[in-house]
């Protein structure tokens, strides 16, 4: 690879955000851009375009509201905004983690609260990666600093440790008017970005990180969607394709649907503990090239929903693949501290990239994402996150900076929290011991639950569970008898949705069917979190075991 | 890219000041509607509740007043796992959403508000963006159009264009106090014929950057127009707490619509936006806002819901801030006296600022300022001498941008040029925040006056 290779994301092929206020309206009657340069709006898709050709997330298309014909009666007025007049791409959006099964779980909870009798006394929500909701405790130090930042009068309160106070002062000093209530720069508070950069350097054994490459975001999802916006352009055969792992975290499919991008699926290898398979990546890419322009490759490591932690070799192979095939790499690393299995270790894409030498580190375009929602913090409600952008063309970066300015800035408490995450108490400081104790306890309990989950599920005939090497989920494969498959299809439901709904109604356990994440045709799975308390988790696993046995018998 | 130029120059100058290369003490940044960065203190009760929710140990002592502790307890009880670190329901914590709907009903003289029509988001622009995503069909030909005021809050126009839509400006009438005139709406709509497909009408009330507050009649005209021309109404009402004009009163579009009765009240599709960033709370950095949707098609609502699910939920602290904004301390509550004092302080401060800004700007030759009825900004008109306009041309910047750069470099005051908001051809303006401490406002006016006088002399 020569150093003069053309960047994937160049100003010519990124969505040009604006050339001046009035230009678009003034010149809006025509398109006026050549085929290789993307105009601000994606030009009309040709009617013969296959759209999202390769998607096999069949379940995501079911359960969509039936398209109603607008009322055409003379006496009643039709709405301005209807299913027919609205933006068509929005109609295709589904997000299984908060989908129909969760709605039903909430209904059941309400019914329980109203005193209705059920075969269970509580609904156990193992559908969403929300640690605090399931009883995980926050890190004391973080909450102390944030309380001090919120109400600085508390700096006079002797019950707060000195190191928490000095952190709070430092954070407040970097905020406009010394308050968390002021807007920050759109890219995020500068001192926080500097701290993030230093964290990355430490984590990656000294590989340099430039704070200007760091963008703080409203959760990692915000960063991911922003990057996808930049990447997606073209029409018909040149429409951007984005490679995502199947099974996947449904944010990706939802965002791609909304952007009208082509979703390009590559399957993870279930037999090899959900590892990435180069030949599969190649197959997927080659097929995609026939009808779209694949430009990006998304990897989630540690994986969601699958829980695998990719080996260093695998990461190197993926980087080489991306380099060879000119793909922008998106590395979703929000679970980077959630690594449990022996022999597994988190390797950041950035680190591996740089250790592969300048041939790769100077050229491969990479965005890595992190968040305050997972790991040992579990602070989902703060919507804190960051992304690091490597080797992006300067002009495109300027467009990115502009794009993030539309939302003004990420929530400042989330930025403050991220600052603490990347800059935790150090040895010698008053809060250090407690911090280490809390972090270790949280991570070790998760590791135990990961093991427990794998063990129990593998004792069930008809359920087979790969080791939960990392992240927060288990994605076991379930065997569903033919009779049940038929009954499901008759009902217009995916078989694993049918299974999960029954499980919910009979045991109160809320899981998400594998069809919401994608899986090989003819296979069925569910995703459950390992987040309930150990006691509840044991109950959950036993109930799942009982249910599965009963279900299998009932439909044999 | 010019907007970034000003911001970058401001950073440069701030750095130079740090290194004592300039002779004024600091750059005063009044370019954002950000009261807390301009010296206005946050409301104590809000911050106390947030602190207690963040660190519940605080509820075990008497450090904080009783009603604060009770509120925090109630709010935490409404969170999954009793923690602000959990995700919430997509639209927001249901009890909070319910209380917001009650606030809206009360605010609107009893016009009922349904909780299921309300979505809390990380700032009102985020919610607006989601609604625009549903309205703007990026694949359509002709492109989707949205009528927007001129001058307009630029992030909205940027969002519309970013989604592949087109803005159709309708001019506000500066000489009539920035009045929105229906004839102008008609003209704008006509101009869109053959150019784009207009589907929505965006209004900002109270205004930004111009400081008008619409009359009921004006709002009724807008509603009738939207109804007749089949336009979806987007009402940006984030400055509803910022009303200064003695004869001005904020009425929500929802209320005016409801009070117009059928058929309009049953049919006009409306999205109204509010935020914790402005008004007395001024909590811009928390990123909390909401949208209320009225008369929407149920199937469209389902799609909107799905869009919001992708974002998971708004930050929990922001949701709390909205709750506190819509449910402040009442007489009899332990926190009420301090709260009342702080509110009064802000009101006095605003009254002072509004009066002084209007006086000073209208006393300066080369400036004229419409009455500041509401909002957080002054948007005075600049009458630049031809030599200054010429100089700007040579530098390849807009004339009011040139003025702003000079103002920054020579007086250390950062404001925004009218060019960024749209203005009638040949006119120039600047925008600056007036929600600042009194001292800051006086300092800004003093520096601006001196600078302006000198500038007009230099270019005469």
Coordinates of C-alpha atoms in Angstrom, one line a residue, chain A residues 1-5 7 204 206-210 213 312 315-316 318-324 327-329 348-368 388-393:
Chain A
X1 CA 0.0 0.0 0.0
X2 CA 1.5 3.3 -1.0
X3 CA 1.2 6.3 1.2
X4 CA -0.5 8.1 -1.6
X5 CA -3.6 5.9 -1.7
X7 CA -8.7 8.2 1.1
X204 CA -2.7 1.1 24.1
X206 CA 1.9 4.3 24.4
X207 CA 0.5 4.5 20.9
X208 CA 0.0 8.3 20.5
X209 CA -3.5 9.8 20.5
X210 CA -4.3 13.3 19.4
X213 CA -9.2 13.1 17.0
X312 CA -5.4 -10.3 18.3
X315 CA -8.2 -8.2 14.6
X316 CA -5.0 -8.1 12.5
X318 CA -9.6 -7.8 9.7
X319 CA -7.4 -4.7 9.5
X320 CA -5.5 -6.3 6.6
X321 CA -8.8 -7.1 4.9
X322 CA -10.1 -3.6 5.4
X323 CA -6.9 -2.1 4.0
X324 CA -6.9 -4.4 1.0
X327 CA -13.1 -0.3 3.8
X328 CA -13.6 2.3 6.6
X329 CA -13.4 0.4 9.9
X348 CA -8.2 -2.3 20.7
X349 CA -8.3 -1.9 17.0
X350 CA -6.2 1.3 17.3
X351 CA -3.4 -0.5 19.1
X352 CA -3.3 -3.4 16.8
X353 CA -3.4 -1.1 13.8
X354 CA -0.4 0.9 15.0
X355 CA 1.5 -2.2 15.9
X356 CA 1.1 -3.3 12.3
X357 CA 3.3 -0.5 11.2
X358 CA 3.0 2.6 9.0
X359 CA 1.8 0.7 5.9
X360 CA -1.4 0.2 7.8
X361 CA -1.4 2.8 10.6
X362 CA -0.9 5.7 8.1
X363 CA -3.7 4.7 5.8
X364 CA -6.5 2.6 7.3
X365 CA -9.4 4.8 8.3
X366 CA -10.8 3.9 11.6
X367 CA -13.4 5.1 14.1
X368 CA -13.5 3.5 17.5
X388 CA -11.7 8.4 18.2
X389 CA -11.2 9.1 14.5
X390 CA -8.0 7.9 12.8
X391 CA -6.6 8.9 9.4
X392 CA -9.7 10.8 8.4
X393 CA -9.2 13.3 5.6

